[in-house]
Amino acid sequence: MRRSYKIDFYFVESGSGADFETILSRVAQLSEEGTDRNMGVGDDYIRLAHAGSDGDGFWGDLLRIRMAETAFRADLGGQMEGIQMESDQGFADGSAFYYDYSSGILVMQRNSRGPNKGHFCRYFVSMGKAEEPIELEPILHEGAVDKFRSMQNIKKVLVRVNVTDDLLTLDKLKPDAERALAMARDAEAREIEILLKSSKAQGGYLHKERAVEVVEGWLNVGKRLGPDAQVTKKAVVSGYDGSGQRLEFDILNDKIEMAMEVDVYPDADEYYQSRIAQIRRAWELHKTKLRKRARRAHSDDPPPAATETGDGGGDGYGDDDGYADAI
């Protein structure tokens, strides 16, 4: 049997006096026997089940043991019976991961039945005795706006705007934007949602230039208020690229991710090895590019200039003519 998962990539941010490598090492030194590695979360337990280092990074598997879950098995005739567990047993699934020491990048299996990134952070803060929280920052594709611009056909645009006091007092907005904000202010609304959806009667696609103008306009509003303003909360676009491939992504959260398929073995060690092999593969495919990203982030160097293919940086917000080109 095979299962499909996603693999996510994160920058690890640790405000602790100890770096994350040290925190991982502390937890790995806890006894593999008994309950020393267990952290309770409600009715579940989180546990570091596998751990190891290859000198360049740390490999592991974080296990979630679900103690309160009830499950049944059934034959093809529909006869069901409960699966009996001992009092100290539960259903378990893991999230395999790799942490690269030099770049501070985490590669992690996304598993809805295993530990999520919140469990991951809480576990290593608690078990590694970190003095400050650990945060995982998703690594985004560079040039998301350029990817949107290059889409051949756009079917839908959804923009969600947080109506802040600063936004309501912003000048040089275009009339349509001013009207939208005035309605939000009069209704005491704290959020505006703009949905553009294509009509089959009109060919099934939006007017591309107008759709791009709407999205870039609201992004430009957020740019004017600064990186911490969090005005534009979402900018989801869907449609097709030049090759006919369907695309749907959030320009503000276009995460780098990979799909993985693994064989499910009845032996727990073999199952772990099948998952960690896919994590290794994902890291090998992306490590050169991601390490460059990390070095640039640590040195505060600007991203490379955007190219015609959409690779690289650029702010992606278009020209600033003194107006926030919203709506």
Short mmCIF file of C-alpha atoms in Angstrom, two decimals:
data_model
loop_
_atom_site.label_atom_id
_atom_site.label_comp_id
_atom_site.label_asym_id
_atom_site.label_seq_id
_atom_site.Cartn_x
_atom_site.Cartn_y
_atom_site.Cartn_z
CA MET A 1 0.00 0.00 0.00
CA ARG A 2 1.17 3.53 -0.76
CA ARG A 3 0.36 6.84 0.89
CA SER A 4 0.76 10.38 -0.41
CA TYR A 5 2.02 13.27 1.69
CA LYS A 6 3.31 16.80 1.18
CA ILE A 7 6.75 18.04 2.21
CA ASP A 8 7.13 21.59 3.54
CA PHE A 9 10.21 23.80 3.90
CA TYR A 10 10.72 26.26 6.77
CA PHE A 11 13.22 28.69 8.19
CA VAL A 12 13.58 27.88 11.90
CA GLU A 13 13.50 30.98 14.11
CA SER A 14 14.69 30.40 17.66
CA GLY A 15 14.92 33.30 20.08
CA SER A 16 16.50 31.04 22.66
CA GLY A 17 20.03 31.53 23.93
CA ALA A 18 20.76 28.05 22.58
CA ASP A 19 20.64 27.48 18.83
CA PHE A 20 18.28 24.90 17.42
CA GLU A 21 21.07 22.41 16.77
CA THR A 22 21.80 22.36 20.51
CA ILE A 23 18.11 21.97 21.35
CA LEU A 24 17.81 18.98 19.01
CA SER A 25 20.89 17.42 20.57
CA ARG A 26 19.47 17.81 24.07
CA VAL A 27 16.29 15.94 23.14
CA ALA A 28 18.18 13.22 21.25
CA GLN A 29 20.23 12.53 24.38
CA LEU A 30 17.11 11.62 26.33
CA SER A 31 16.67 7.88 26.77
CA GLU A 32 15.00 6.05 23.89
CA GLU A 33 13.54 3.63 26.44
CA GLY A 34 10.58 4.47 28.63
CA THR A 35 8.72 7.77 28.63
CA ASP A 36 11.54 10.32 28.97
CA ARG A 37 10.92 11.63 25.43
CA ASN A 38 7.14 11.94 25.81
CA MET A 39 5.23 15.24 25.97
CA GLY A 40 1.51 15.15 26.68
CA VAL A 41 -0.87 17.17 24.48
CA GLY A 42 -4.46 16.65 25.62
CA ASP A 43 -5.17 12.93 25.23
CA ASP A 44 -2.17 12.46 22.92
CA TYR A 45 1.56 12.14 23.37
CA ILE A 46 4.29 13.58 21.15
CA ARG A 47 7.59 11.72 21.09
CA LEU A 48 10.89 11.82 19.19
CA ALA A 49 10.95 8.26 17.86
CA HIS A 50 14.07 8.38 15.66
CA ALA A 51 17.04 10.73 15.79
CA GLY A 52 20.42 10.97 14.14
CA SER A 53 22.98 13.34 12.64
CA ASP A 54 25.09 13.04 9.51
CA GLY A 55 27.37 15.95 10.46
CA ASP A 56 25.56 18.41 8.17
CA GLY A 57 22.15 18.09 9.71
CA PHE A 58 19.74 16.27 12.00
CA TRP A 59 17.34 13.54 10.86
CA GLY A 60 14.35 12.48 12.89
CA ASP A 61 10.78 11.30 13.18
CA LEU A 62 8.32 12.98 15.53
CA LEU A 63 5.58 10.60 16.61
CA ARG A 64 2.01 11.39 17.66
CA ILE A 65 0.39 8.71 19.82
CA ARG A 66 -3.40 9.11 19.92
CA MET A 67 -4.54 7.50 23.17
CA ALA A 68 -8.27 8.32 23.02
CA GLU A 69 -9.00 7.22 19.45
CA THR A 70 -11.32 4.29 18.80
CA ALA A 71 -11.00 2.28 15.61
CA PHE A 72 -12.73 -0.70 14.02
CA ARG A 73 -11.77 -3.28 11.46
CA ALA A 74 -14.26 -4.88 9.10
CA ASP A 75 -14.35 -7.73 6.63
CA LEU A 76 -15.82 -7.41 3.13
CA GLY A 77 -19.11 -8.74 4.41
CA GLY A 78 -19.46 -5.71 6.66
CA GLN A 79 -18.77 -7.45 9.97
CA MET A 80 -17.01 -5.02 12.33
CA GLU A 81 -15.11 -5.43 15.53
CA GLY A 82 -13.25 -2.95 17.69
CA ILE A 83 -9.47 -2.94 17.80
CA GLN A 84 -8.51 -3.50 21.41
CA MET A 85 -5.59 -1.62 22.94
CA GLU A 86 -3.74 -1.88 26.23
CA SER A 87 -4.09 1.09 28.57
CA ASP A 88 -0.60 2.34 27.65
CA GLN A 89 -1.11 1.98 23.87
CA GLY A 90 -2.54 4.24 21.18
CA PHE A 91 -2.63 4.70 17.43
CA ALA A 92 0.54 6.30 16.13
CA ASP A 93 1.79 8.13 13.07
CA GLY A 94 4.89 10.21 12.48
CA SER A 95 6.20 13.28 10.70
CA ALA A 96 9.72 12.71 9.40
CA PHE A 97 12.02 15.73 9.19
CA TYR A 98 15.52 16.99 8.45
CA TYR A 99 17.18 20.13 9.87
CA ASP A 100 20.15 21.57 7.97
CA TYR A 101 22.67 23.07 10.40
CA SER A 102 24.34 25.56 8.05
CA SER A 103 21.16 27.18 6.69
CA GLY A 104 18.72 26.76 9.57
CA ILE A 105 16.20 25.17 7.18
CA LEU A 106 13.76 22.45 8.23
CA VAL A 107 12.30 19.95 5.74
CA MET A 108 9.22 18.28 7.21
CA GLN A 109 6.60 15.75 6.19
CA ARG A 110 3.06 17.15 6.37
CA ASN A 111 0.91 14.48 8.01
CA SER A 112 -2.63 15.22 9.17
CA ARG A 113 -2.53 12.21 11.51
CA GLY A 114 0.95 12.93 12.83
CA PRO A 115 2.44 15.94 14.65
CA ASN A 116 1.95 19.27 12.89
CA LYS A 117 4.30 22.25 12.94
CA GLY A 118 2.68 23.58 16.11
CA HIS A 119 3.37 20.29 17.89
CA PHE A 120 6.92 20.37 16.53
CA CYS A 121 7.65 23.82 18.00
CA ARG A 122 6.02 23.13 21.37
CA TYR A 123 7.76 19.78 21.70
CA PHE A 124 11.30 21.03 21.16
CA VAL A 125 10.74 24.13 23.31
CA SER A 126 9.52 21.96 26.18
CA MET A 127 11.77 18.91 25.84
CA GLY A 128 14.84 20.89 24.74
CA LYS A 129 14.41 23.38 27.59
CA ALA A 130 14.47 26.37 25.22
CA GLU A 131 14.12 29.73 26.92
CA GLU A 132 12.17 31.35 24.06
CA PRO A 133 9.56 30.13 21.55
CA ILE A 134 10.57 28.38 18.35
CA GLU A 135 8.83 29.50 15.17
CA LEU A 136 8.68 27.93 11.71
CA GLU A 137 8.50 30.43 8.85
CA PRO A 138 7.32 28.87 5.57
CA ILE A 139 9.73 29.39 2.67
CA LEU A 140 7.88 31.00 -0.21
CA HIS A 141 8.50 30.93 -3.92
CA GLU A 142 10.24 34.06 -5.15
CA GLY A 143 8.49 35.92 -7.94
CA ALA A 144 4.91 34.92 -7.06
CA VAL A 145 3.54 38.13 -8.59
CA ASP A 146 5.50 37.46 -11.78
CA LYS A 147 4.02 33.95 -11.88
CA PHE A 148 0.55 35.51 -11.62
CA ARG A 149 1.31 38.01 -14.38
CA SER A 150 2.47 35.22 -16.69
CA MET A 151 -0.75 33.20 -16.34
CA GLN A 152 -2.42 32.84 -19.72
CA ASN A 153 -6.02 32.62 -18.50
CA ILE A 154 -7.34 33.80 -15.11
CA LYS A 155 -10.58 32.29 -13.81
CA LYS A 156 -10.86 33.71 -10.30
CA VAL A 157 -9.28 36.29 -8.00
CA LEU A 158 -9.97 36.56 -4.27
CA VAL A 159 -8.44 39.44 -2.30
CA ARG A 160 -9.03 39.84 1.42
CA VAL A 161 -8.15 43.20 2.98
CA ASN A 162 -7.86 44.02 6.67
CA VAL A 163 -9.49 47.43 7.24
CA THR A 164 -7.08 49.12 9.65
CA ASP A 165 -7.26 52.66 11.00
CA ASP A 166 -4.13 53.52 9.00
CA LEU A 167 -5.76 52.27 5.82
CA LEU A 168 -8.89 54.38 6.39
CA THR A 169 -6.77 57.55 6.61
CA LEU A 170 -4.54 56.76 3.62
CA ASP A 171 -4.62 59.41 0.89
CA LYS A 172 -4.16 59.21 -2.90
CA LEU A 173 -6.40 56.19 -3.28
CA LYS A 174 -8.31 55.74 -6.50
CA PRO A 175 -12.06 56.51 -6.36
CA ASP A 176 -13.20 52.88 -6.40
CA ALA A 177 -10.92 52.06 -3.48
CA GLU A 178 -12.12 55.09 -1.56
CA ARG A 179 -15.75 54.02 -2.07
CA ALA A 180 -15.02 50.46 -0.88
CA LEU A 181 -13.29 51.74 2.23
CA ALA A 182 -16.02 54.30 2.89
CA MET A 183 -18.63 51.53 2.83
CA ALA A 184 -16.50 49.45 5.20
CA ARG A 185 -16.10 52.41 7.56
CA ASP A 186 -19.85 53.22 7.53
CA ALA A 187 -20.73 49.58 8.17
CA GLU A 188 -18.01 49.31 10.86
CA ALA A 189 -16.55 46.39 8.94
CA ARG A 190 -12.99 45.32 9.67
CA GLU A 191 -12.49 43.31 6.52
CA ILE A 192 -13.19 43.68 2.79
CA GLU A 193 -13.33 40.67 0.45
CA ILE A 194 -13.09 41.25 -3.30
CA LEU A 195 -14.08 38.28 -5.47
CA LEU A 196 -13.71 38.35 -9.24
CA LYS A 197 -15.09 35.24 -10.90
CA SER A 198 -15.30 34.48 -14.59
CA SER A 199 -18.53 33.82 -16.45
CA LYS A 200 -18.94 30.92 -18.86
CA ALA A 201 -21.10 33.16 -21.01
CA GLN A 202 -18.12 35.47 -21.50
CA GLY A 203 -15.61 32.80 -22.40
CA GLY A 204 -14.87 31.53 -18.90
CA TYR A 205 -11.95 33.86 -18.12
CA LEU A 206 -11.44 37.26 -16.53
CA HIS A 207 -10.11 40.29 -18.33
CA LYS A 208 -6.45 39.72 -17.53
CA GLU A 209 -5.24 43.32 -17.33
CA ARG A 210 -8.10 44.30 -15.03
CA ALA A 211 -7.59 41.28 -12.77
CA VAL A 212 -3.87 42.01 -12.47
CA GLU A 213 -4.65 45.65 -11.73
CA VAL A 214 -6.96 44.70 -8.85
CA VAL A 215 -4.46 42.35 -7.22
CA GLU A 216 -1.42 44.57 -7.66
CA GLY A 217 -3.40 47.59 -6.50
CA TRP A 218 -4.22 46.13 -3.12
CA LEU A 219 -0.70 44.74 -2.74
CA ASN A 220 0.57 48.24 -3.42
CA VAL A 221 -1.66 49.60 -0.65
CA GLY A 222 -0.01 47.22 1.79
CA LYS A 223 3.40 48.21 0.48
CA ARG A 224 2.72 51.88 1.22
CA LEU A 225 1.83 51.14 4.84
CA GLY A 226 4.98 49.09 5.43
CA PRO A 227 5.87 45.40 5.79
CA ASP A 228 4.25 45.02 9.23
CA ALA A 229 0.90 46.60 8.34
CA GLN A 230 -0.72 43.28 7.28
CA VAL A 231 -3.33 45.06 5.17
CA THR A 232 -3.73 42.53 2.37
CA LYS A 233 -4.26 39.22 4.16
CA LYS A 234 -4.89 37.01 1.13
CA ALA A 235 -4.55 37.21 -2.65
CA VAL A 236 -5.62 33.87 -4.12
CA VAL A 237 -5.60 33.50 -7.89
CA SER A 238 -6.59 30.56 -10.07
CA GLY A 239 -6.38 29.85 -13.76
CA TYR A 240 -4.02 28.32 -16.32
CA ASP A 241 -0.47 28.95 -17.43
CA GLY A 242 0.74 28.97 -21.04
CA SER A 243 1.10 25.17 -21.10
CA GLY A 244 -2.49 24.63 -19.97
CA GLN A 245 -1.53 23.57 -16.44
CA ARG A 246 -4.04 24.64 -13.79
CA LEU A 247 -2.63 26.94 -11.10
CA GLU A 248 -4.13 28.10 -7.82
CA PHE A 249 -2.02 29.81 -5.18
CA ASP A 250 -1.96 32.63 -2.67
CA ILE A 251 0.51 35.27 -3.86
CA LEU A 252 1.22 36.17 -0.23
CA ASN A 253 1.72 32.57 0.85
CA ASP A 254 3.00 30.66 -2.18
CA LYS A 255 4.86 28.04 -0.17
CA ILE A 256 7.56 25.80 -1.59
CA GLU A 257 6.31 22.24 -1.20
CA MET A 258 6.74 18.81 -2.75
CA ALA A 259 4.57 15.73 -3.05
CA MET A 260 5.87 12.41 -1.82
CA GLU A 261 4.60 8.85 -2.05
CA VAL A 262 5.79 6.19 0.35
CA ASP A 263 5.25 2.48 0.77
CA VAL A 264 3.52 1.60 4.04
CA TYR A 265 5.28 -1.30 5.71
CA PRO A 266 4.00 -3.27 8.72
CA ASP A 267 7.48 -2.87 10.23
CA ALA A 268 7.79 0.57 11.90
CA ASP A 269 11.49 0.97 11.10
CA GLU A 270 10.97 0.19 7.41
CA TYR A 271 8.05 2.63 7.30
CA TYR A 272 10.26 5.34 8.81
CA GLN A 273 13.06 4.61 6.34
CA SER A 274 10.64 4.90 3.40
CA ARG A 275 9.51 8.35 4.62
CA ILE A 276 12.92 9.70 5.56
CA ALA A 277 14.23 8.64 2.13
CA GLN A 278 11.67 10.99 0.55
CA ILE A 279 12.70 13.81 2.92
CA ARG A 280 16.34 13.24 1.88
CA ARG A 281 15.35 13.34 -1.78
CA ALA A 282 13.45 16.60 -1.32
CA TRP A 283 16.40 18.22 0.44
CA GLU A 284 18.89 17.10 -2.19
CA LEU A 285 16.70 18.57 -4.93
CA HIS A 286 16.33 21.96 -3.24
CA LYS A 287 19.35 22.42 -0.99
CA THR A 288 21.54 24.51 -3.33
CA LYS A 289 18.80 27.04 -4.01
CA LEU A 290 17.56 27.13 -0.42
CA ARG A 291 21.01 27.56 1.08
CA LYS A 292 21.53 30.56 -1.19
CA ARG A 293 18.20 31.96 0.03
CA ALA A 294 19.32 31.48 3.62
CA ARG A 295 22.67 33.18 3.07
CA ARG A 296 20.94 36.12 1.41
CA ALA A 297 18.42 36.39 4.25
CA HIS A 298 21.16 36.38 6.88
CA SER A 299 23.23 38.97 5.01
CA ASP A 300 20.24 41.25 4.23
CA ASP A 301 21.27 41.30 0.57
CA PRO A 302 18.45 42.15 -1.88
CA PRO A 303 16.96 39.33 -3.97
CA PRO A 304 18.18 38.96 -7.55
CA ALA A 305 16.46 41.05 -10.19
CA ALA A 306 13.41 39.52 -11.81
CA THR A 307 13.89 37.91 -15.21
CA GLU A 308 11.53 37.34 -18.11
CA THR A 309 10.90 33.82 -16.84
CA GLY A 310 9.66 35.12 -13.50
CA ASP A 311 12.62 33.75 -11.51
CA GLY A 312 14.27 35.96 -8.96
CA GLY A 313 12.94 38.85 -6.97
CA GLY A 314 11.62 42.29 -7.71
CA ASP A 315 8.92 43.66 -5.49
CA GLY A 316 6.27 42.56 -7.96
CA TYR A 317 4.04 45.54 -7.22
CA GLY A 318 4.41 47.47 -10.45
CA ASP A 319 5.16 51.17 -10.87
CA ASP A 320 4.39 53.61 -8.09
CA ASP A 321 2.79 56.66 -9.67
CA GLY A 322 1.77 58.18 -6.36
CA TYR A 323 -1.50 56.26 -6.26
CA ALA A 324 -2.27 53.03 -4.51
CA ASP A 325 -3.75 51.39 -7.59
CA ALA A 326 -6.50 49.54 -5.76
CA ILE A 327 -9.56 48.19 -7.56
#
